[in-house]
mmCIF file of C-alpha atoms and ligand atoms in Angstrom:
data_model
loop_
_atom_site.group_PDB
_atom_site.id
_atom_site.type_symbol
_atom_site.label_atom_id
_atom_site.label_comp_id
_atom_site.label_asym_id
_atom_site.label_seq_id
_atom_site.Cartn_x
_atom_site.Cartn_y
_atom_site.Cartn_z
ATOM 1 C CA UNK A 1 0.000 0.295 -0.190
ATOM 2 C CA UNK A 2 1.550 3.458 -0.864
ATOM 3 C CA UNK A 3 0.992 6.391 1.503
ATOM 4 C CA UNK A 4 -1.994 7.639 0.279
ATOM 5 C CA UNK A 5 -3.971 3.972 0.197
ATOM 6 C CA UNK A 6 -2.924 4.096 4.638
ATOM 7 C CA UNK A 7 -3.704 6.853 4.902
ATOM 8 C CA UNK A 8 -7.087 6.268 3.248
ATOM 9 C CA UNK A 9 -8.136 3.583 5.222
ATOM 10 C CA UNK A 10 -7.130 5.047 9.023
ATOM 11 C CA UNK A 11 -9.684 7.633 7.827
ATOM 12 C CA UNK A 12 -12.200 5.673 6.412
ATOM 13 C CA UNK A 13 -11.656 3.237 9.344
ATOM 14 C CA UNK A 14 -11.906 6.203 11.231
ATOM 15 C CA UNK A 15 -15.249 6.202 9.853
ATOM 16 C CA UNK A 16 -16.864 3.419 10.896
ATOM 17 C CA UNK A 17 -15.377 3.521 14.350
ATOM 18 C CA UNK A 18 -17.581 6.833 14.606
ATOM 19 C CA UNK A 19 -20.601 5.171 12.873
ATOM 20 C CA UNK A 20 -21.318 2.117 14.918
ATOM 21 C CA UNK A 21 -20.193 3.482 18.184
ATOM 22 C CA UNK A 22 -23.579 5.776 17.415
ATOM 23 C CA UNK A 23 -25.695 3.049 15.568
ATOM 24 C CA UNK A 24 -24.838 0.340 19.101
ATOM 25 C CA UNK A 25 -26.204 2.625 20.712
ATOM 26 C CA UNK A 26 -29.437 3.225 19.224
ATOM 27 C CA UNK A 27 -29.890 0.226 18.221
ATOM 28 C CA UNK A 28 -29.765 -1.589 21.655
ATOM 29 C CA UNK A 29 -31.290 -4.798 21.560
ATOM 30 C CA UNK A 30 -32.437 -5.860 17.879
ATOM 31 C CA UNK A 31 -30.691 -7.739 15.401
ATOM 32 C CA UNK A 32 -30.694 -6.541 12.283
ATOM 33 C CA UNK A 33 -30.904 -7.633 8.441
ATOM 34 C CA UNK A 34 -32.220 -4.034 6.406
ATOM 35 C CA UNK A 35 -33.011 -0.868 7.520
ATOM 36 C CA UNK A 36 -36.171 0.932 6.978
ATOM 37 C CA UNK A 37 -36.553 4.785 6.436
ATOM 38 C CA UNK A 38 -32.239 4.465 7.234
ATOM 39 C CA UNK A 39 -32.717 2.337 10.787
ATOM 40 C CA UNK A 40 -31.935 -1.226 11.524
ATOM 41 C CA UNK A 41 -35.198 -3.568 11.084
ATOM 42 C CA UNK A 42 -35.074 -5.975 14.442
ATOM 43 C CA UNK A 43 -35.318 -10.115 13.438
ATOM 44 C CA UNK A 44 -35.296 -11.695 16.139
ATOM 45 C CA UNK A 45 -38.445 -11.880 16.786
ATOM 46 C CA UNK A 46 -38.947 -15.327 17.390
ATOM 47 C CA UNK A 47 -40.318 -15.995 13.889
ATOM 48 C CA UNK A 48 -37.348 -14.624 12.352
ATOM 49 C CA UNK A 49 -34.485 -15.650 14.377
ATOM 50 C CA UNK A 50 -33.563 -17.883 12.406
ATOM 51 C CA UNK A 51 -32.739 -16.416 9.422
ATOM 52 C CA UNK A 52 -29.383 -16.777 8.391
ATOM 53 C CA UNK A 53 -28.026 -13.305 8.439
ATOM 54 C CA UNK A 54 -28.451 -13.140 12.338
ATOM 55 C CA UNK A 55 -25.187 -13.151 13.281
ATOM 56 C CA UNK A 56 -23.433 -10.575 11.210
ATOM 57 C CA UNK A 57 -24.282 -7.724 14.019
ATOM 58 C CA UNK A 58 -23.319 -9.353 16.656
ATOM 59 C CA UNK A 59 -20.315 -9.857 14.295
ATOM 60 C CA UNK A 60 -19.366 -6.633 14.091
ATOM 61 C CA UNK A 61 -19.981 -5.446 17.491
ATOM 62 C CA UNK A 62 -17.412 -8.181 18.313
ATOM 63 C CA UNK A 63 -14.637 -6.526 15.434
ATOM 64 C CA UNK A 64 -15.593 -3.015 17.316
ATOM 65 C CA UNK A 65 -14.717 -3.972 20.564
ATOM 66 C CA UNK A 66 -11.833 -5.965 18.956
ATOM 67 C CA UNK A 67 -11.062 -2.886 18.110
ATOM 68 C CA UNK A 68 -12.024 -0.381 21.363
ATOM 69 C CA UNK A 69 -12.074 -2.975 23.918
ATOM 70 C CA UNK A 70 -15.212 -0.979 24.255
ATOM 71 C CA UNK A 71 -17.582 -3.432 27.344
ATOM 72 C CA UNK A 72 -20.802 -2.251 25.553
ATOM 73 C CA UNK A 73 -19.894 -4.141 21.997
ATOM 74 C CA UNK A 74 -18.909 -7.528 24.436
ATOM 75 C CA UNK A 75 -21.954 -7.089 26.766
ATOM 76 C CA UNK A 76 -24.603 -6.488 22.502
ATOM 77 C CA UNK A 77 -22.791 -9.509 21.012
ATOM 78 C CA UNK A 78 -23.588 -11.811 23.776
ATOM 79 C CA UNK A 79 -26.721 -11.024 24.812
ATOM 80 C CA UNK A 80 -27.744 -11.766 20.411
ATOM 81 C CA UNK A 81 -26.073 -14.696 20.854
ATOM 82 C CA UNK A 82 -28.420 -15.441 23.202
ATOM 83 C CA UNK A 83 -31.250 -15.115 21.421
ATOM 84 C CA UNK A 84 -29.644 -16.947 18.702
ATOM 85 C CA UNK A 85 -29.474 -19.751 20.805
ATOM 86 C CA UNK A 86 -33.026 -20.272 20.883
ATOM 87 C CA UNK A 87 -32.196 -21.436 17.456
ATOM 88 C CA UNK A 88 -31.083 -24.943 18.875
ATOM 89 C CA UNK A 89 -34.861 -25.506 20.109
ATOM 90 C CA UNK A 90 -36.072 -24.114 16.542
ATOM 91 C CA UNK A 91 -34.584 -27.278 15.079
ATOM 92 C CA UNK A 92 -36.544 -27.927 11.694
ATOM 93 C CA UNK A 93 -35.403 -24.105 10.555
ATOM 94 C CA UNK A 94 -32.156 -24.958 10.857
ATOM 95 C CA UNK A 95 -30.497 -25.393 8.081
ATOM 96 C CA UNK A 96 -25.950 -25.513 6.142
ATOM 97 C CA UNK A 97 -26.032 -22.010 8.153
ATOM 98 C CA UNK A 98 -24.691 -22.966 11.106
ATOM 99 C CA UNK A 99 -21.752 -21.853 10.582
ATOM 100 C CA UNK A 100 -23.251 -18.411 10.039
ATOM 101 C CA UNK A 101 -24.975 -18.064 13.102
ATOM 102 C CA UNK A 102 -22.850 -18.902 15.047
ATOM 103 C CA UNK A 103 -19.192 -17.937 14.657
ATOM 104 C CA UNK A 104 -19.411 -14.137 14.157
ATOM 105 C CA UNK A 105 -21.094 -15.175 17.748
ATOM 106 C CA UNK A 106 -20.659 -17.885 20.653
ATOM 107 C CA UNK A 107 -17.338 -18.749 18.788
ATOM 108 C CA UNK A 108 -15.544 -15.195 18.074
ATOM 109 C CA UNK A 109 -17.144 -14.887 21.770
ATOM 110 C CA UNK A 110 -15.070 -17.863 22.846
ATOM 111 C CA UNK A 111 -12.214 -16.898 20.883
ATOM 112 C CA UNK A 112 -12.104 -13.229 22.469
ATOM 113 C CA UNK A 113 -13.255 -13.623 26.107
ATOM 114 C CA UNK A 114 -12.902 -17.431 26.733
ATOM 115 C CA UNK A 115 -17.008 -17.692 27.161
ATOM 116 C CA UNK A 116 -18.150 -20.990 27.773
ATOM 117 C CA UNK A 117 -20.926 -20.486 26.529
ATOM 118 C CA UNK A 118 -19.575 -19.545 23.561
ATOM 119 C CA UNK A 119 -18.068 -22.773 22.925
ATOM 120 C CA UNK A 120 -20.327 -25.271 23.945
ATOM 121 C CA UNK A 121 -23.146 -23.898 21.700
ATOM 122 C CA UNK A 122 -20.649 -23.592 18.874
ATOM 123 C CA UNK A 123 -19.916 -27.177 18.754
ATOM 124 C CA UNK A 124 -23.259 -27.510 19.231
ATOM 125 C CA UNK A 125 -24.160 -26.183 15.654
ATOM 126 C CA UNK A 126 -20.843 -28.218 14.256
ATOM 127 C CA UNK A 127 -23.034 -31.555 14.879
ATOM 128 C CA UNK A 128 -24.977 -30.085 13.463
ATOM 129 C CA UNK A 129 -23.786 -28.727 10.675
ATOM 130 C CA UNK A 130 -22.259 -31.733 10.277
ATOM 131 C CA UNK A 131 -24.793 -33.955 10.594
ATOM 132 C CA UNK A 132 -25.921 -32.873 7.104
ATOM 133 C CA UNK A 133 -23.837 -34.684 5.542
ATOM 134 C CA UNK A 134 -24.546 -36.965 2.785
ATOM 135 C CA UNK A 135 -21.442 -39.751 2.535
ATOM 136 C CA UNK A 136 -23.082 -41.116 -0.747
ATOM 137 C CA UNK A 137 -22.466 -37.365 -2.840
ATOM 138 C CA UNK A 138 -19.959 -36.165 -0.250
ATOM 139 C CA UNK A 139 -21.883 -33.328 0.260
ATOM 140 C CA UNK A 140 -23.419 -31.102 2.964
ATOM 141 C CA UNK A 141 -27.302 -30.052 2.283
ATOM 142 C CA UNK A 142 -28.669 -27.515 1.778
ATOM 143 C CA UNK A 143 -31.659 -25.835 2.374
ATOM 144 C CA UNK A 144 -34.995 -27.850 4.069
ATOM 145 C CA UNK A 145 -38.100 -28.508 2.262
ATOM 146 C CA UNK A 146 -40.315 -27.531 5.125
ATOM 147 C CA UNK A 147 -41.094 -26.989 7.923
ATOM 148 C CA UNK A 148 -41.102 -30.455 9.927
ATOM 149 C CA UNK A 149 -41.326 -32.764 6.888
ATOM 150 C CA UNK A 150 -37.875 -33.438 7.581
ATOM 151 C CA UNK A 151 -38.970 -37.111 6.998
ATOM 152 C CA UNK A 152 -41.403 -36.642 3.735
ATOM 153 C CA UNK A 153 -40.280 -36.749 0.467
ATOM 154 C CA UNK A 154 -38.371 -33.664 -0.702
ATOM 155 C CA UNK A 155 -37.058 -31.930 -3.706
ATOM 156 C CA UNK A 156 -34.245 -30.625 -2.640
ATOM 157 C CA UNK A 157 -32.398 -33.219 -0.656
ATOM 158 C CA UNK A 158 -29.274 -33.486 -3.299
ATOM 159 C CA UNK A 159 -29.048 -29.548 -3.272
ATOM 160 C CA UNK A 160 -25.983 -28.162 -2.297
ATOM 161 C CA UNK A 161 -24.267 -24.396 -2.744
ATOM 162 C CA UNK A 162 -21.470 -22.691 -2.952
ATOM 163 C CA UNK A 163 -22.206 -20.201 0.182
ATOM 164 C CA UNK A 164 -22.150 -23.581 2.480
ATOM 165 C CA UNK A 165 -17.454 -23.353 1.703
ATOM 166 C CA UNK A 166 -18.227 -19.991 5.218
ATOM 167 C CA UNK A 167 -19.576 -22.544 6.687
ATOM 168 C CA UNK A 168 -16.842 -24.837 6.732
ATOM 169 C CA UNK A 169 -14.588 -22.875 9.077
ATOM 170 C CA UNK A 170 -17.215 -24.208 11.796
ATOM 171 C CA UNK A 171 -16.498 -27.646 11.245
ATOM 172 C CA UNK A 172 -12.211 -26.585 10.943
ATOM 173 C CA UNK A 173 -12.530 -24.631 14.809
ATOM 174 C CA UNK A 174 -14.262 -27.572 15.821
ATOM 175 C CA UNK A 175 -11.175 -29.540 15.423
ATOM 176 C CA UNK A 176 -8.672 -27.720 16.670
ATOM 177 C CA UNK A 177 -11.159 -27.671 19.456
ATOM 178 C CA UNK A 178 -11.976 -31.304 20.566
ATOM 179 C CA UNK A 179 -8.508 -32.515 18.617
ATOM 180 C CA UNK A 180 -11.690 -35.345 17.099
ATOM 181 C CA UNK A 181 -10.492 -34.921 13.241
ATOM 182 C CA UNK A 182 -13.935 -36.108 12.546
ATOM 183 C CA UNK A 183 -15.344 -32.378 11.793
ATOM 184 C CA UNK A 184 -12.615 -31.107 9.244
ATOM 185 C CA UNK A 185 -12.324 -34.332 6.907
ATOM 186 C CA UNK A 186 -16.131 -33.443 6.669
ATOM 187 C CA UNK A 187 -15.672 -30.047 5.827
ATOM 188 C CA UNK A 188 -12.667 -31.617 3.286
ATOM 189 C CA UNK A 189 -15.042 -34.158 1.336
ATOM 190 C CA UNK A 190 -17.807 -30.948 1.413
ATOM 191 C CA UNK A 191 -14.552 -28.653 -0.482
ATOM 192 C CA UNK A 192 -13.208 -31.148 -2.796
ATOM 193 C CA UNK A 193 -16.886 -31.577 -4.107
ATOM 194 C CA UNK A 194 -17.197 -27.841 -5.199
ATOM 195 C CA UNK A 195 -13.940 -28.704 -6.709
ATOM 196 C CA UNK A 196 -15.395 -31.029 -8.567
ATOM 197 C CA UNK A 197 -19.241 -29.708 -9.045
ATOM 198 C CA UNK A 198 -18.835 -26.550 -9.137
ATOM 199 C CA UNK A 199 -15.459 -24.556 -9.886
ATOM 200 C CA UNK A 200 -15.986 -24.185 -14.126
ATOM 201 C CA UNK A 201 -12.943 -23.866 -16.339
ATOM 202 C CA UNK A 202 -12.479 -20.707 -16.761
ATOM 203 C CA UNK A 203 -12.883 -20.105 -12.793
ATOM 204 C CA UNK A 204 -16.448 -19.448 -12.055
ATOM 205 C CA UNK A 205 -18.602 -21.061 -10.428
ATOM 206 C CA UNK A 206 -22.022 -22.548 -10.034
ATOM 207 C CA UNK A 207 -24.422 -21.340 -7.539
ATOM 208 C CA UNK A 208 -27.120 -24.725 -6.713
ATOM 209 C CA UNK A 209 -26.039 -28.113 -7.574
ATOM 210 C CA UNK A 210 -27.953 -31.291 -7.156
ATOM 211 C CA UNK A 211 -26.404 -33.957 -6.967
ATOM 212 C CA UNK A 212 -28.196 -37.214 -6.579
ATOM 213 C CA UNK A 213 -28.767 -37.624 -3.419
ATOM 214 C CA UNK A 214 -28.155 -42.343 -3.063
ATOM 215 C CA UNK A 215 -26.047 -42.280 -5.531
ATOM 216 C CA UNK A 216 -24.086 -39.187 -5.724
ATOM 217 C CA UNK A 217 -23.672 -38.078 -9.097
ATOM 218 C CA UNK A 218 -24.402 -34.823 -10.127
ATOM 219 C CA UNK A 219 -27.485 -33.794 -12.004
ATOM 220 C CA UNK A 220 -27.719 -30.565 -12.836
ATOM 221 C CA UNK A 221 -26.646 -26.343 -12.102
ATOM 222 C CA UNK A 222 -29.186 -24.115 -11.387
ATOM 223 C CA UNK A 223 -29.114 -20.166 -11.805
ATOM 224 C CA UNK A 224 -30.145 -19.429 -8.027
ATOM 225 C CA UNK A 225 -29.874 -15.676 -6.486
ATOM 226 C CA UNK A 226 -27.774 -15.400 -10.139
ATOM 227 C CA UNK A 227 -29.388 -14.250 -13.641
ATOM 228 C CA UNK A 228 -29.745 -17.479 -15.152
ATOM 229 C CA UNK A 229 -28.413 -20.880 -15.807
ATOM 230 C CA UNK A 230 -24.250 -20.605 -16.659
ATOM 231 C CA UNK A 231 -24.352 -17.452 -15.199
ATOM 232 C CA UNK A 232 -22.228 -15.918 -12.403
ATOM 233 C CA UNK A 233 -23.012 -14.582 -9.859
ATOM 234 C CA UNK A 234 -21.044 -12.474 -7.680
ATOM 235 C CA UNK A 235 -21.204 -12.820 -4.637
ATOM 236 C CA UNK A 236 -21.302 -16.680 -5.120
ATOM 237 C CA UNK A 237 -18.203 -16.041 -6.739
ATOM 238 C CA UNK A 238 -17.136 -14.200 -3.477
ATOM 239 C CA UNK A 239 -17.661 -16.495 -0.891
ATOM 240 C CA UNK A 240 -16.269 -18.975 -3.474
ATOM 241 C CA UNK A 241 -12.863 -17.642 -3.306
ATOM 242 C CA UNK A 242 -12.893 -16.726 0.496
ATOM 243 C CA UNK A 243 -14.512 -19.621 1.004
ATOM 244 C CA UNK A 244 -11.716 -22.371 -0.879
ATOM 245 C CA UNK A 245 -8.806 -19.695 0.536
ATOM 246 C CA UNK A 246 -9.883 -20.777 4.530
ATOM 247 C CA UNK A 247 -9.797 -24.419 3.652
ATOM 248 C CA UNK A 248 -7.109 -23.685 2.531
ATOM 249 C CA UNK A 249 -5.748 -21.320 5.367
ATOM 250 C CA UNK A 250 -7.485 -24.338 7.477
ATOM 251 C CA UNK A 251 -5.941 -27.317 6.210
ATOM 252 C CA UNK A 252 -2.552 -26.009 4.909
ATOM 253 C CA UNK A 253 -4.172 -28.191 1.468
ATOM 254 C CA UNK A 254 -2.299 -26.430 -1.946
ATOM 255 C CA UNK A 255 -5.433 -27.552 -3.456
ATOM 256 C CA UNK A 256 -8.359 -25.069 -2.339
ATOM 257 C CA UNK A 257 -5.752 -22.226 -2.633
ATOM 258 C CA UNK A 258 -5.759 -23.352 -5.994
ATOM 259 C CA UNK A 259 -9.511 -23.139 -6.517
ATOM 260 C CA UNK A 260 -8.984 -19.527 -4.650
ATOM 261 C CA UNK A 261 -6.594 -18.347 -7.121
ATOM 262 C CA UNK A 262 -8.797 -19.491 -9.617
ATOM 263 C CA UNK A 263 -11.672 -18.221 -8.995
ATOM 264 C CA UNK A 264 -9.682 -15.179 -7.777
ATOM 265 C CA UNK A 265 -7.933 -14.224 -11.481
ATOM 266 C CA UNK A 266 -11.766 -14.834 -12.808
ATOM 267 C CA UNK A 267 -12.868 -12.349 -10.415
ATOM 268 C CA UNK A 268 -10.460 -9.930 -11.118
ATOM 269 C CA UNK A 269 -10.673 -10.374 -14.359
ATOM 270 C CA UNK A 270 -14.381 -9.049 -14.660
ATOM 271 C CA UNK A 271 -13.604 -5.999 -12.220
ATOM 272 C CA UNK A 272 -15.035 -3.057 -14.126
ATOM 273 C CA UNK A 273 -13.620 0.261 -14.315
ATOM 274 C CA UNK A 274 -15.883 1.520 -12.104
ATOM 275 C CA UNK A 275 -15.272 -0.723 -9.474
ATOM 276 C CA UNK A 276 -18.665 -1.734 -8.724
ATOM 277 C CA UNK A 277 -19.315 -5.046 -9.045
ATOM 278 C CA UNK A 278 -23.054 -5.906 -10.878
ATOM 279 C CA UNK A 279 -25.036 -9.018 -9.598
ATOM 280 C CA UNK A 280 -24.114 -11.188 -12.104
ATOM 281 C CA UNK A 281 -21.159 -11.217 -14.089
ATOM 282 C CA UNK A 282 -22.851 -12.191 -17.105
ATOM 283 C CA UNK A 283 -26.442 -9.874 -16.481
ATOM 284 C CA UNK A 284 -27.201 -7.801 -19.180
ATOM 285 C CA UNK A 285 -26.107 -3.916 -19.395
ATOM 286 C CA UNK A 286 -29.936 -2.923 -18.297
ATOM 287 C CA UNK A 287 -30.798 -2.828 -15.947
ATOM 288 C CA UNK A 288 -27.601 -1.784 -14.551
ATOM 289 C CA UNK A 289 -28.221 -4.259 -10.950
ATOM 290 C CA UNK A 290 -25.401 -3.908 -8.684
ATOM 291 C CA UNK A 291 -24.129 -5.646 -5.129
ATOM 292 C CA UNK A 292 -21.791 -3.693 -2.963
ATOM 293 C CA UNK A 293 -21.291 -7.029 -0.820
ATOM 294 C CA UNK A 294 -19.853 -9.768 -3.632
ATOM 295 C CA UNK A 295 -17.289 -6.460 -3.081
ATOM 296 C CA UNK A 296 -16.844 -6.297 0.370
ATOM 297 C CA UNK A 297 -16.593 -9.716 0.681
ATOM 298 C CA UNK A 298 -14.143 -10.459 -2.535
ATOM 299 C CA UNK A 299 -12.452 -7.744 -0.588
ATOM 300 C CA UNK A 300 -11.390 -9.842 2.224
ATOM 301 C CA UNK A 301 -10.879 -12.814 0.562
ATOM 302 C CA UNK A 302 -8.629 -10.667 -1.741
ATOM 303 C CA UNK A 303 -6.268 -9.631 0.641
ATOM 304 C CA UNK A 304 -6.072 -12.722 3.155
ATOM 305 C CA UNK A 305 -5.612 -14.659 -0.434
ATOM 306 C CA UNK A 306 -2.835 -11.864 -1.114
ATOM 307 C CA UNK A 307 -1.632 -12.847 2.356
ATOM 308 C CA UNK A 308 -1.213 -16.679 1.584
ATOM 309 C CA UNK A 309 0.699 -16.355 -1.538
ATOM 310 C CA UNK A 310 2.922 -13.072 -1.952
ATOM 311 C CA UNK A 311 4.205 -13.979 -4.825
ATOM 312 C CA UNK A 312 0.615 -12.611 -6.836
ATOM 313 C CA UNK A 313 -0.188 -10.122 -3.569
ATOM 314 C CA UNK A 314 -0.395 -6.695 -4.992
ATOM 315 C CA UNK A 315 -2.536 -8.325 -8.123
ATOM 316 C CA UNK A 316 -4.605 -9.078 -5.616
ATOM 317 C CA UNK A 317 -5.040 -6.574 -2.840
ATOM 318 C CA UNK A 318 -5.784 -4.161 -6.143
ATOM 319 C CA UNK A 319 -7.684 -5.314 -6.432
ATOM 320 C CA UNK A 320 -9.315 -5.244 -3.177
ATOM 321 C CA UNK A 321 -8.009 -1.860 -2.458
ATOM 322 C CA UNK A 322 -9.593 -0.877 -6.292
ATOM 323 C CA UNK A 323 -13.661 -2.191 -4.803
ATOM 324 C CA UNK A 324 -12.962 -0.875 -1.844
ATOM 325 C CA UNK A 325 -12.104 2.730 -2.412
ATOM 326 C CA UNK A 326 -15.236 2.309 -5.034
ATOM 327 C CA UNK A 327 -17.759 1.245 -2.057
ATOM 328 C CA UNK A 328 -15.804 3.974 0.252
ATOM 329 C CA UNK A 329 -16.417 6.975 -2.636
ATOM 330 C CA UNK A 330 -19.814 5.999 -3.956
ATOM 331 C CA UNK A 331 -22.320 3.102 -2.278
ATOM 332 C CA UNK A 332 -21.297 4.008 1.630
ATOM 333 C CA UNK A 333 -23.338 6.938 4.024
ATOM 334 C CA UNK A 334 -20.773 7.363 6.713
ATOM 335 C CA UNK A 335 -23.584 10.468 7.923
ATOM 336 C CA UNK A 336 -25.937 9.735 10.869
ATOM 337 C CA UNK A 337 -29.097 9.582 8.811
ATOM 338 C CA UNK A 338 -28.335 6.105 8.278
ATOM 339 C CA UNK A 339 -28.143 3.305 10.652
ATOM 340 C CA UNK A 340 -26.114 1.378 7.805
ATOM 341 C CA UNK A 341 -23.071 2.283 6.027
ATOM 342 C CA UNK A 342 -22.520 0.466 2.910
ATOM 343 C CA UNK A 343 -26.041 1.138 -0.333
ATOM 344 C CA UNK A 344 -26.537 -0.861 -3.485
ATOM 345 C CA UNK A 345 -26.729 -4.796 -2.155
ATOM 346 C CA UNK A 346 -29.316 -7.098 -3.405
ATOM 347 C CA UNK A 347 -30.170 -10.383 -2.414
ATOM 348 C CA UNK A 348 -31.141 -11.720 -5.395
ATOM 349 C CA UNK A 349 -30.953 -10.877 -8.823
ATOM 350 C CA UNK A 350 -34.696 -11.280 -9.834
ATOM 351 C CA UNK A 351 -36.017 -10.806 -6.461
ATOM 352 C CA UNK A 352 -38.438 -7.395 -6.627
ATOM 353 C CA UNK A 353 -35.434 -5.887 -4.427
ATOM 354 C CA UNK A 354 -33.238 -4.160 -5.143
ATOM 355 C CA UNK A 355 -30.333 -1.246 -3.877
ATOM 356 C CA UNK A 356 -30.625 -2.129 -0.440
ATOM 357 C CA UNK A 357 -28.914 -1.932 3.153
ATOM 358 C CA UNK A 358 -27.932 -5.721 3.854
ATOM 359 C CA UNK A 359 -26.052 -6.432 7.345
ATOM 360 C CA UNK A 360 -23.592 -8.773 5.811
ATOM 361 C CA UNK A 361 -21.890 -5.790 3.899
ATOM 362 C CA UNK A 362 -21.133 -3.865 6.146
ATOM 363 C CA UNK A 363 -19.806 -6.560 7.974
ATOM 364 C CA UNK A 364 -17.293 -6.990 5.270
ATOM 365 C CA UNK A 365 -16.391 -4.132 4.777
ATOM 366 C CA UNK A 366 -15.633 -3.341 8.309
ATOM 367 C CA UNK A 367 -13.903 -6.685 7.783
ATOM 368 C CA UNK A 368 -12.020 -6.009 5.471
ATOM 369 C CA UNK A 369 -10.828 -2.090 6.533
ATOM 370 C CA UNK A 370 -9.889 -3.773 9.469
ATOM 371 C CA UNK A 371 -7.726 -6.423 7.728
ATOM 372 C CA UNK A 372 -5.903 -3.125 5.656
ATOM 373 C CA UNK A 373 -5.349 -1.434 9.273
ATOM 374 C CA UNK A 374 -3.816 -4.221 11.015
ATOM 375 C CA UNK A 375 -6.379 -6.357 12.527
ATOM 376 C CA UNK A 376 -5.557 -10.075 12.789
ATOM 377 C CA UNK A 377 -9.081 -11.272 13.941
ATOM 378 C CA UNK A 378 -10.167 -13.945 12.324
ATOM 379 C CA UNK A 379 -14.082 -14.453 12.324
ATOM 380 C CA UNK A 380 -14.316 -17.087 9.948
HETATM 381 N N1 LIG B 1 -25.731 -17.488 1.433
HETATM 382 C C1 LIG B 1 -27.140 -16.672 0.379
HETATM 383 C C2 LIG B 1 -26.399 -15.330 -0.075
HETATM 384 O O1 LIG B 1 -25.077 -15.026 0.179
HETATM 385 O O2 LIG B 1 -27.383 -14.225 0.152
#
């Protein structure tokens, strides 16, 4: 990084710290997903409590705690973890996103404060995640068919998704923590399956793949949250880039580093001049849908990749800086008028709504800026 880059990082970090302190005070015990008129909504009601993004605000609070040491963030984050522990009683709604829910909350709490509740609940979550593994096809099943219908015939019993790579660190952590390698083996089998069935020749990845749950054979892929079949949903590319790298960092297996680099090289080659990332790299020119979350997540992955592979570090770091600067200049709101920082986030190409605040956009933006500022705290 140049001296100018460092100055920009310090300034951006300061803006984040100031805004997040104020936002925490007015957020109280809410668990936000998006904003309504600029103010965080609340997914802590029991009917919403299993929503896959409910760990991210807790994660932002732990990032703030790590930077400031202010106990108010730890108290708020622990409160969120207590609330989401209700999910264990709502078994039918639990799915592959155990890592997204428990790594930024209970596991972060354990890592930063030695919280025994956090360790126990993190291990409980890891066991449920490992229990979704289908050894016929070596995949962790995505989603559930219908609430309470686990034993009936299902249509998506063979589905797995690229996003799930980001849940694997919960399994690696559980193996490290307990000395029992079975969690790690499940994670590696799933990551190997993803290399085989998701990673395309050009470095792009599928979003959803269906495996025959009895024979383990590849059946078909789906466009999922992207533009369509064979397209290139950018957040999925980001999950792959970062997720494969995390498998490398936990296992040291070079094939995961290679997979991450392959996705990264593809991703970097697609970054538009503006540095702003579309929802799908293969979407039509109009409407010009964007997804700031994909830029923030990919930046985190690229910054870690730069550290893991010093020979290509500058290429990956420059790409991350380009996207993060574009976000900071054009897609961030640091005023006290809104609770969110990042704007122009999109959950899914074909959804009715586009370009709104999404909590994991803010989480990964913060993670990326704090990484650039030198933080070594790992949520994943
Ligand atoms: N993991 C779901 C998503 O990225 O929208």
